[in-house]
Amino acid sequence: MTINELRNECDGRLNEAGISDHLTDSMLLIMHVLNVSRDHILAHGTDPVEDDKAEKLLELVRRRCEHVPLQYITGHQEFMGLDFAVNEHVLIPRQDTECLVEEAMIETGDGMRVLDLCTGSGCILISLMKYKNQIDGTGIDISEKALEVASLNAEKNGVEAVFLCGDLYDALNKEPEGSVSSGSRFDVIISNPPYIRSDVIPTLMEEVKDHEPGVALDGGNDGLLFYRRMIEGADEWLIPGGCILFEIGFDQGDAVSGMLKDKGYRNVCVVKDLAGLDRVVKGHKRI
Ligand code: GLN
């Protein structure tokens, strides 16, 4: 088969399976399997494709037809201009989350100690460390498998972060005294935690509800469980005057900023994303 014939075949199968971005996805899958650019595909449509490559491509298309997210199939997602490895153990980095990293860049000075809770693929901590100087970064996640991905991403992007496994701040208490993470508080605490209400999860896209890790999505009955716990623990782990920043759902701005104000945080504000939706809440701990 030629490249064009394969493209038509893949596109047809994806369309039939109800994949909304079938044209884009068939193009990206062909680029991935042939390891060539979009321009190459467009310019060499009549070139023949070797049988083993065609077979591999059709196998990947079969997975995409089952609504496996494209990024889990190719194993990559770009975030903040960097390449991140992903698999089914981590949430796929979203462009919306770049808004959180941009706010964190404003709040973070060179050399600060930063704690990223629910680090997942590590995309937030790693991009912050990449774009700032000498950040002492610690990432925590409850999933060992997620941390394997985060460590790989730190290495790929040339940053040296410490990754700890555990349930939020518990991971820090487990550290032996005198080790990198024991004792000292953080200048900045950041997180994109699970924040979707449990009853909303069944209504999400198949790609998300059936394939992304539920543990990275479910924020409990009101979606706010992790914000409550992270703010509580910041009493102990954030320095006075330190900044806490969270990604939030579009309708959680009032609730989460209210929690910070109740605790006496200063300069509490809600930041909108590029779509104009509430996306980040941040504030500074009382001095
Ligand atoms: N911090 C990770 C991200 O932003 C994972 C978030 C999560 O697991 N809820 O992609």
PDB file of N, CA and C and ligand atoms in Angstrom, residues 91 93 97 118-120 123-124 192-194 216, ligand 1:
ATOM      1  N   LEU A  91      -1.563  10.801  34.259  1.00  0.00           N
ATOM      2  CA  LEU A  91      -2.456  11.684  33.521  1.00  0.00           C
ATOM      3  C   LEU A  91      -1.660  12.306  32.368  1.00  0.00           C
ATOM      4  N   PRO A  93      -0.344  15.214  30.351  1.00  0.00           N
ATOM      5  CA  PRO A  93      -0.246  16.655  30.630  1.00  0.00           C
ATOM      6  C   PRO A  93      -1.171  17.455  29.703  1.00  0.00           C
ATOM      7  N   THR A  97      -2.755  23.201  32.046  1.00  0.00           N
ATOM      8  CA  THR A  97      -1.865  23.161  33.215  1.00  0.00           C
ATOM      9  C   THR A  97      -0.641  24.069  33.013  1.00  0.00           C
ATOM     10  N   CYS A 118       1.129  15.220  44.086  1.00  0.00           N
ATOM     11  CA  CYS A 118       0.437  14.520  42.991  1.00  0.00           C
ATOM     12  C   CYS A 118       1.176  14.797  41.683  1.00  0.00           C
ATOM     13  N   THR A 119       2.453  14.508  41.674  1.00  0.00           N
ATOM     14  CA  THR A 119       3.319  14.920  40.559  1.00  0.00           C
ATOM     15  C   THR A 119       3.036  14.181  39.254  1.00  0.00           C
ATOM     16  N   GLY A 120       2.516  12.959  39.320  1.00  0.00           N
ATOM     17  CA  GLY A 120       2.153  12.220  38.094  1.00  0.00           C
ATOM     18  C   GLY A 120       3.345  12.046  37.168  1.00  0.00           C
ATOM     19  N   CYS A 123       5.390  16.584  35.043  1.00  0.00           N
ATOM     20  CA  CYS A 123       5.483  17.683  34.049  1.00  0.00           C
ATOM     21  C   CYS A 123       5.578  19.063  34.691  1.00  0.00           C
ATOM     22  N   ILE A 124       4.885  19.274  35.808  1.00  0.00           N
ATOM     23  CA  ILE A 124       4.877  20.612  36.422  1.00  0.00           C
ATOM     24  C   ILE A 124       6.255  20.903  37.034  1.00  0.00           C
ATOM     25  N   ASN A 192      -1.407  19.978  40.891  1.00  0.00           N
ATOM     26  CA  ASN A 192      -2.594  19.775  40.057  1.00  0.00           C
ATOM     27  C   ASN A 192      -3.175  18.451  40.544  1.00  0.00           C
ATOM     28  N   PRO A 193      -3.979  18.506  41.605  1.00  0.00           N
ATOM     29  CA  PRO A 193      -4.435  17.254  42.226  1.00  0.00           C
ATOM     30  C   PRO A 193      -5.647  16.686  41.489  1.00  0.00           C
ATOM     31  N   PRO A 194      -6.082  15.493  41.860  1.00  0.00           N
ATOM     32  CA  PRO A 194      -7.360  15.004  41.331  1.00  0.00           C
ATOM     33  C   PRO A 194      -8.452  15.943  41.838  1.00  0.00           C
ATOM     34  N   ALA A 216      -5.915   9.657  39.534  1.00  0.00           N
ATOM     35  CA  ALA A 216      -5.439  11.013  39.194  1.00  0.00           C
ATOM     36  C   ALA A 216      -6.586  11.966  38.923  1.00  0.00           C
TER      37      ALA A 216
HETATM   38  N1  GLN B   1       0.568  16.827  38.250  1.00  0.00           N
HETATM   39  C1  GLN B   1       0.274  15.986  37.151  1.00  0.00           C
HETATM   40  C2  GLN B   1      -0.182  16.786  35.955  1.00  0.00           C
HETATM   41  O1  GLN B   1      -0.449  17.947  36.047  1.00  0.00           O
HETATM   42  C3  GLN B   1      -0.761  14.929  37.518  1.00  0.00           C
HETATM   43  C4  GLN B   1      -2.045  15.505  38.005  1.00  0.00           C
HETATM   44  C5  GLN B   1      -2.933  14.427  38.573  1.00  0.00           C
HETATM   45  O2  GLN B   1      -2.529  13.265  38.692  1.00  0.00           O
HETATM   46  N2  GLN B   1      -4.115  14.797  38.933  1.00  0.00           N
HETATM   47  O3  GLN B   1      -0.299  16.289  34.876  1.00  0.00           O
END
